[in-house]
CSV table of C-alpha atoms in Angstrom, one decimal:
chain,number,residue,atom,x,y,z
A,1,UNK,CA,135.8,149.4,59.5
A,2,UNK,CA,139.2,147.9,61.0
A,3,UNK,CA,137.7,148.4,64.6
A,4,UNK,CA,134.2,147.3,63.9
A,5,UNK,CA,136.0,143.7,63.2
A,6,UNK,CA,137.9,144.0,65.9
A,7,UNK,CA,135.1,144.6,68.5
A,8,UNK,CA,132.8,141.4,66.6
A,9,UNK,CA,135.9,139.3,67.2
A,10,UNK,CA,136.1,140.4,70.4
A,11,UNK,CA,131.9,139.9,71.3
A,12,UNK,CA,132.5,136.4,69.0
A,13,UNK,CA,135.1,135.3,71.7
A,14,UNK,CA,133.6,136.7,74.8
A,15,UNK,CA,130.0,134.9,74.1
A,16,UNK,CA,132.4,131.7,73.5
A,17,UNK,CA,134.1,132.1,77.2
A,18,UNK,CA,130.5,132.9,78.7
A,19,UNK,CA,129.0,130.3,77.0
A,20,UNK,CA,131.7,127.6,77.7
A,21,UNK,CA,132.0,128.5,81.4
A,22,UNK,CA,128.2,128.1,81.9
A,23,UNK,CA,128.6,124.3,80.9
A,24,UNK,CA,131.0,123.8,83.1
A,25,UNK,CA,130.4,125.8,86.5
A,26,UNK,CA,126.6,125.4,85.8
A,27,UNK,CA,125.6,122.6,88.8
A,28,UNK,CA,124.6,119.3,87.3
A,29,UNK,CA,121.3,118.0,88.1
A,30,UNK,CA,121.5,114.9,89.9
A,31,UNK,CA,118.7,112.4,87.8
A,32,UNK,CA,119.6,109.1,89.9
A,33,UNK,CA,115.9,108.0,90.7
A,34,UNK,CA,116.1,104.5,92.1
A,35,UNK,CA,115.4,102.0,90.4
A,36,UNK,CA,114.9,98.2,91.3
A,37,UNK,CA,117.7,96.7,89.4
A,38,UNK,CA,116.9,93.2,91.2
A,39,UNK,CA,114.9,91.5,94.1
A,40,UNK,CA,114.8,88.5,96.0
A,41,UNK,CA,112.3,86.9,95.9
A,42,UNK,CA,112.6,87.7,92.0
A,43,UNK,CA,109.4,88.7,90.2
A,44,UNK,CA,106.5,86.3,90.0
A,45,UNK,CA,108.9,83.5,91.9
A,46,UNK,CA,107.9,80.6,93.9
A,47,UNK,CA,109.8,80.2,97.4
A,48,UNK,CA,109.4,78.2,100.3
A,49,UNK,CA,108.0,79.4,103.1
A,50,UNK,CA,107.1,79.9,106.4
A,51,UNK,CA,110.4,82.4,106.3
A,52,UNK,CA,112.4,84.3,103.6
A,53,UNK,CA,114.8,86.8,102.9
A,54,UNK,CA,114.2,89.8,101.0
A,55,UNK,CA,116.9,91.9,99.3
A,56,UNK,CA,116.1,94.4,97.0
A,57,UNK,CA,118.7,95.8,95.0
A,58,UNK,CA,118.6,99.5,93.6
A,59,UNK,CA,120.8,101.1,91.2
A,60,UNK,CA,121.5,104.0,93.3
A,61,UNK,CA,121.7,105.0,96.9
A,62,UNK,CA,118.2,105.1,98.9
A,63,UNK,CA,117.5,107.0,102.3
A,64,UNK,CA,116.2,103.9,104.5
A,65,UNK,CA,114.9,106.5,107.0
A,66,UNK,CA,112.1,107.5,104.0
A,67,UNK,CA,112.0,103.8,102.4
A,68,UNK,CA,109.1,101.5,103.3
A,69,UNK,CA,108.6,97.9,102.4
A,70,UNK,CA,104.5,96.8,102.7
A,71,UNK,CA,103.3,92.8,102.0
A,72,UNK,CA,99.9,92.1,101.0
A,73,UNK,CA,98.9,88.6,101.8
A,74,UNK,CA,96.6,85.6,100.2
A,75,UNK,CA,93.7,87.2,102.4
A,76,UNK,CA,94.2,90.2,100.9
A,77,UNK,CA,95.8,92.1,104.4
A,78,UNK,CA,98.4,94.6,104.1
A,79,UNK,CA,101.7,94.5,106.9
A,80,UNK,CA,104.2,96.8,107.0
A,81,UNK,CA,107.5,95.1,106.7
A,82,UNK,CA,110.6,95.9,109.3
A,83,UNK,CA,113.9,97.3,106.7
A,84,UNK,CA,116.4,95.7,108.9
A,85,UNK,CA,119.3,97.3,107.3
A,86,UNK,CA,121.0,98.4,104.0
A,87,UNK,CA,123.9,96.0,103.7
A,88,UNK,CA,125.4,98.3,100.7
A,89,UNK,CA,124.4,101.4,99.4
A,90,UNK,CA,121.0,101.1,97.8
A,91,UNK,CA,120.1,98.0,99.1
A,92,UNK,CA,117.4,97.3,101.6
A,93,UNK,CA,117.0,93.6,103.4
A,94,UNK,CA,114.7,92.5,105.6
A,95,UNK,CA,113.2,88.9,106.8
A,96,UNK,CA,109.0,87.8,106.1
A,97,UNK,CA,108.1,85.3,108.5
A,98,UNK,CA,105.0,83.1,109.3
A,99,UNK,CA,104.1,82.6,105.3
A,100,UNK,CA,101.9,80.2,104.2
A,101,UNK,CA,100.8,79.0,100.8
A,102,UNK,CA,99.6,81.4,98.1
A,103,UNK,CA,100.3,84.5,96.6
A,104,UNK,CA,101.8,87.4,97.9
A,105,UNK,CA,102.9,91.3,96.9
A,106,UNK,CA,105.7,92.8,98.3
A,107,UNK,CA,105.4,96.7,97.8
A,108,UNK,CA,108.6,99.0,98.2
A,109,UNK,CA,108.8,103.0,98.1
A,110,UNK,CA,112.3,104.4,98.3
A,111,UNK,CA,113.6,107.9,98.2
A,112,UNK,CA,116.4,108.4,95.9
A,113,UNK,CA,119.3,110.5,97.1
A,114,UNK,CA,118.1,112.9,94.1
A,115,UNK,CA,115.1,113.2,95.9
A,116,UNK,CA,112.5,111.8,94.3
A,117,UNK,CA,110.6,108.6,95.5
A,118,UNK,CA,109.8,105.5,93.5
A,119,UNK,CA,107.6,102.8,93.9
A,120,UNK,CA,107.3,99.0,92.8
A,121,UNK,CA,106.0,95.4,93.6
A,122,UNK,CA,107.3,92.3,93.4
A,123,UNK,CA,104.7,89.5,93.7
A,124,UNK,CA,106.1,86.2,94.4
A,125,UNK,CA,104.2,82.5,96.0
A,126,UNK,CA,105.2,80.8,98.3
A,127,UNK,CA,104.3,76.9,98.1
């Protein structure tokens, strides 16, 4: 009887150890999608034209090199936009040039450094 204790103290203890290792050697997952934390041009903004500056601000790290930034016009054409350079992690800038008047969509996709890709708009006028 004295050893059957002994040896369920000694399984109690071991699952313990086993258990409490496998939370902390276990990797973590990294769950850092990117999210658009803020934008200029802000959401539904109105900006001068015919040139602006577009920074788009993430809350994590995005690979530029997999990260594209599209505009869809008043005429309803789509351009791809040149990312000109991330001037801190996770954001993008870039310039739009030759605007007129009327309503645009800017259009971003990054790829989070977890992985996964996100997408977004941010549709702004320009007066």
């Amino acid at each position: 009887m004295h050893r059957n204790t002994r040896i369920s103290k000694f399984c109690s203890v071991s699952a313990f150890v086993i258990a409490f290792s496998m939370v902390l050697f276990v990797p973590k997952v990294a769950l850092a999608h990117a999210v658009l934390v803020s934008s200029q041009p802000s959401v539904n903004s109105r900006v001068s034209g015919p040139e602006i500056s577009v920074r788009l601000k993430y809350n994590s790290r995005v690979d530029m090199g997999h990260s594209t930034l599209t505009l869809l016009d008043p005429d309803g054409k789509v351009e791809k936009v040149a990312i000109e350079s991330e001037p801190e992690p996770g954001v993008l800038a870039a310039k739009l040039t030759g605007l007129v008047k009327g309503s645009y969509v800017l259009r971003w996709q990054v790829l989070a450094t977890d992985g996964h890709i996100t997408r977004g708009k941010v549709p702004f006028e320009v007066e």
